[in-house]
């Protein structure tokens, strides 16, 4: 049992490191500590606008950041969700506090943040799953084949967008559900509406502004 616990702990640590060492998390961490770097006397005096002590507004901003982060993540068990919310809140606070010190510095910071959002988005969950990715033609073929079957079947279809944070945060939960409940008569699929937006418009027309679209189709 002790040996099993040891290897299990090592595997969990390695999985955590593999997650945190992805470019998205590394670069967001480095950008998040940019404001703290400006508070180092040597760096501020030699390269920036001179060292300044923590102001009253900055202290309030840090307290507010901590409160919002606690409220936003209190019911979320996903590490990816927690990090995504935390990084976004830290970036907003950093931009505000840099603006108090230097407008151009704030502009550079916001530009770097936009570059990260565009070129290094939060990666989708890559763990074990029974979810099968579909394209619209494959979905139509699947529906046509299963309708000819004499046994009632059910399909759980997730319409997701890779750029949507809500879809990224729920990916682990959806994959866990697929592992637990997948059977011959209950299968889990997903379609990327960023690549196939026509599917979302045709399937759920009243949810045009939803970032995550999931529904059940009864196949008979």
XYZ file of C-alpha atoms in Angstrom, residues 1-214:
214
model
C 0.000 0.000 0.000
C 2.806 2.435 0.833
C 4.512 1.755 -2.482
C 1.232 2.195 -4.342
C 0.606 5.494 -2.565
C 4.118 6.663 -3.466
C 3.770 5.877 -7.177
C 0.275 7.364 -7.234
C 1.595 10.576 -5.680
C 4.465 10.755 -8.168
C 2.037 10.289 -11.059
C -0.190 13.089 -9.782
C 2.769 15.424 -9.361
C 4.001 14.644 -12.880
C 0.519 15.249 -14.294
C 0.334 18.577 -12.485
C 3.754 19.629 -13.773
C 2.829 18.606 -17.310
C -0.220 20.861 -17.043
C 1.536 23.851 -15.482
C 4.511 23.740 -17.872
C 2.348 24.308 -20.940
C 3.125 27.646 -22.664
C -0.265 29.146 -21.752
C 0.289 28.780 -18.014
C 4.015 29.616 -18.024
C 3.558 32.833 -20.017
C 0.518 33.903 -18.023
C 2.440 33.374 -14.797
C 5.351 35.478 -16.040
C 2.970 38.232 -17.133
C 1.115 38.048 -13.815
C 4.229 38.841 -11.792
C 5.164 41.813 -14.000
C 3.700 44.327 -11.562
C 5.498 42.698 -8.635
C 8.751 43.091 -10.551
C 8.158 46.849 -10.700
C 8.116 46.842 -6.897
C 11.677 45.541 -6.679
C 13.753 48.642 -5.794
C 16.726 47.715 -8.003
C 14.552 47.116 -11.079
C 12.320 50.145 -10.531
C 15.169 52.597 -9.864
C 17.422 51.450 -12.680
C 15.051 50.517 -15.498
C 11.653 52.072 -14.735
C 10.165 55.172 -13.133
C 11.748 54.783 -9.725
C 10.700 52.736 -6.736
C 7.441 53.632 -5.022
C 5.968 52.039 -1.883
C 2.654 50.177 -2.018
C -0.063 52.801 -2.182
C -3.478 52.761 -0.531
C -5.200 52.155 -3.893
C -2.872 49.259 -4.675
C -3.534 47.626 -1.318
C -7.281 47.931 -1.902
C -6.901 46.465 -5.382
C -5.043 43.441 -4.001
C -7.673 42.869 -1.308
C -10.473 43.171 -3.867
C -8.637 40.735 -6.164
C -8.372 38.165 -3.400
C -12.080 38.472 -2.497
C -13.271 38.144 -6.095
C -10.980 35.146 -6.728
C -12.320 33.406 -3.606
C -15.944 34.009 -4.637
C -15.476 33.024 -8.280
C -13.680 29.740 -7.536
C -15.247 28.564 -4.275
C -17.437 25.907 -5.939
C -15.096 24.870 -8.717
C -13.023 21.716 -8.374
C -11.143 22.168 -11.636
C -7.595 23.460 -11.406
C -7.828 24.740 -14.968
C -10.865 26.839 -14.077
C -9.197 28.212 -10.968
C -6.048 29.198 -12.873
C -8.041 30.734 -15.716
C -10.078 32.942 -13.370
C -7.054 33.820 -11.255
C -4.907 34.836 -14.237
C -7.651 37.031 -15.689
C -8.240 38.784 -12.378
C -4.522 39.310 -11.834
C -4.120 40.760 -15.327
C -6.953 43.228 -14.728
C -5.465 44.278 -11.391
C -1.979 44.578 -12.875
C -3.219 46.737 -15.739
C -5.014 49.029 -13.283
C -2.010 49.383 -10.987
C 0.411 49.915 -13.862
C -1.888 52.624 -15.189
C -1.533 54.426 -11.871
C 2.234 54.479 -12.404
C 2.661 54.801 -16.147
C 0.167 54.919 -19.007
C 2.574 53.532 -21.635
C 3.521 50.646 -19.314
C -0.152 49.799 -18.939
C -0.577 49.874 -22.729
C 2.349 47.495 -23.238
C 0.953 45.169 -20.573
C -2.512 45.073 -22.160
C -0.945 44.426 -25.571
C 1.011 41.473 -24.158
C -2.178 40.171 -22.573
C -4.012 40.322 -25.902
C -1.154 38.482 -27.620
C -1.402 35.718 -25.014
C -5.158 35.432 -25.473
C -4.856 35.182 -29.255
C -1.770 33.006 -29.714
C -1.649 31.032 -26.446
C -5.270 30.277 -25.436
C -6.023 28.043 -22.495
C -5.609 24.436 -23.714
C -8.533 22.064 -23.660
C -8.523 19.185 -21.192
C -6.407 16.307 -22.535
C -7.164 13.540 -20.026
C -8.748 10.125 -20.494
C -12.142 10.250 -22.174
C -14.784 8.250 -24.010
C -15.991 11.291 -25.949
C -15.744 11.005 -29.736
C -15.210 14.083 -31.910
C -17.615 14.400 -34.824
C -18.003 16.409 -38.005
C -21.463 17.282 -39.426
C -21.327 14.547 -42.116
C -20.344 11.932 -39.530
C -23.171 13.080 -37.269
C -25.706 12.707 -40.085
C -24.405 9.238 -40.934
C -24.530 8.250 -37.276
C -28.129 9.387 -36.918
C -29.160 7.614 -40.118
C -27.499 4.329 -39.099
C -28.864 4.326 -35.562
C -32.411 5.154 -36.647
C -32.418 1.858 -38.524
C -31.506 0.029 -35.339
C -34.272 -1.825 -33.467
C -32.738 -0.967 -30.060
C -33.367 2.541 -28.654
C -30.134 4.446 -28.233
C -29.217 7.783 -26.748
C -26.534 10.195 -27.795
C -25.156 13.038 -25.701
C -23.812 15.725 -27.992
C -21.781 18.694 -26.809
C -21.443 21.681 -29.079
C -18.355 23.542 -27.911
C -16.009 26.313 -28.964
C -12.310 25.857 -28.282
C -11.902 29.574 -27.528
C -14.740 29.725 -24.968
C -13.572 29.579 -21.361
C -16.825 27.931 -20.211
C -16.279 25.081 -22.652
C -12.686 24.674 -21.515
C -13.670 24.574 -17.866
C -16.417 21.984 -18.341
C -14.326 19.697 -20.561
C -12.970 17.656 -17.641
C -16.470 17.149 -16.189
C -17.884 16.094 -19.554
C -15.028 13.620 -20.101
C -15.484 12.176 -16.593
C -19.199 11.701 -17.261
C -18.405 9.886 -20.494
C -16.051 7.501 -18.687
C -18.604 6.746 -15.991
C -21.818 6.417 -17.993
C -20.847 5.373 -21.528
C -22.557 2.163 -22.611
C -23.537 0.565 -25.882
C -26.841 2.454 -25.770
C -25.516 5.729 -24.323
C -22.648 7.415 -26.105
C -20.950 10.800 -25.776
C -19.886 12.984 -28.709
C -18.785 16.541 -29.344
C -18.602 18.959 -32.268
C -16.439 22.058 -32.473
C -18.827 24.841 -33.493
C -15.848 27.094 -34.146
C -15.181 24.893 -37.168
C -18.792 23.877 -37.868
C -20.980 26.797 -36.779
C -23.861 25.674 -38.985
C -24.503 22.740 -36.641
C -25.160 25.029 -33.692
C -27.465 27.287 -35.708
C -29.511 24.376 -37.029
C -29.643 22.340 -33.822
C -30.238 24.963 -31.138
C -31.319 28.199 -32.846
C -32.599 29.819 -29.626
C -29.184 29.626 -27.906
C -27.245 31.898 -30.253
C -25.261 33.526 -27.467
C -24.461 30.400 -25.454
C -20.815 29.385 -25.277
C -21.654 25.794 -24.374
C -24.492 23.971 -26.106
C -25.331 20.475 -24.918
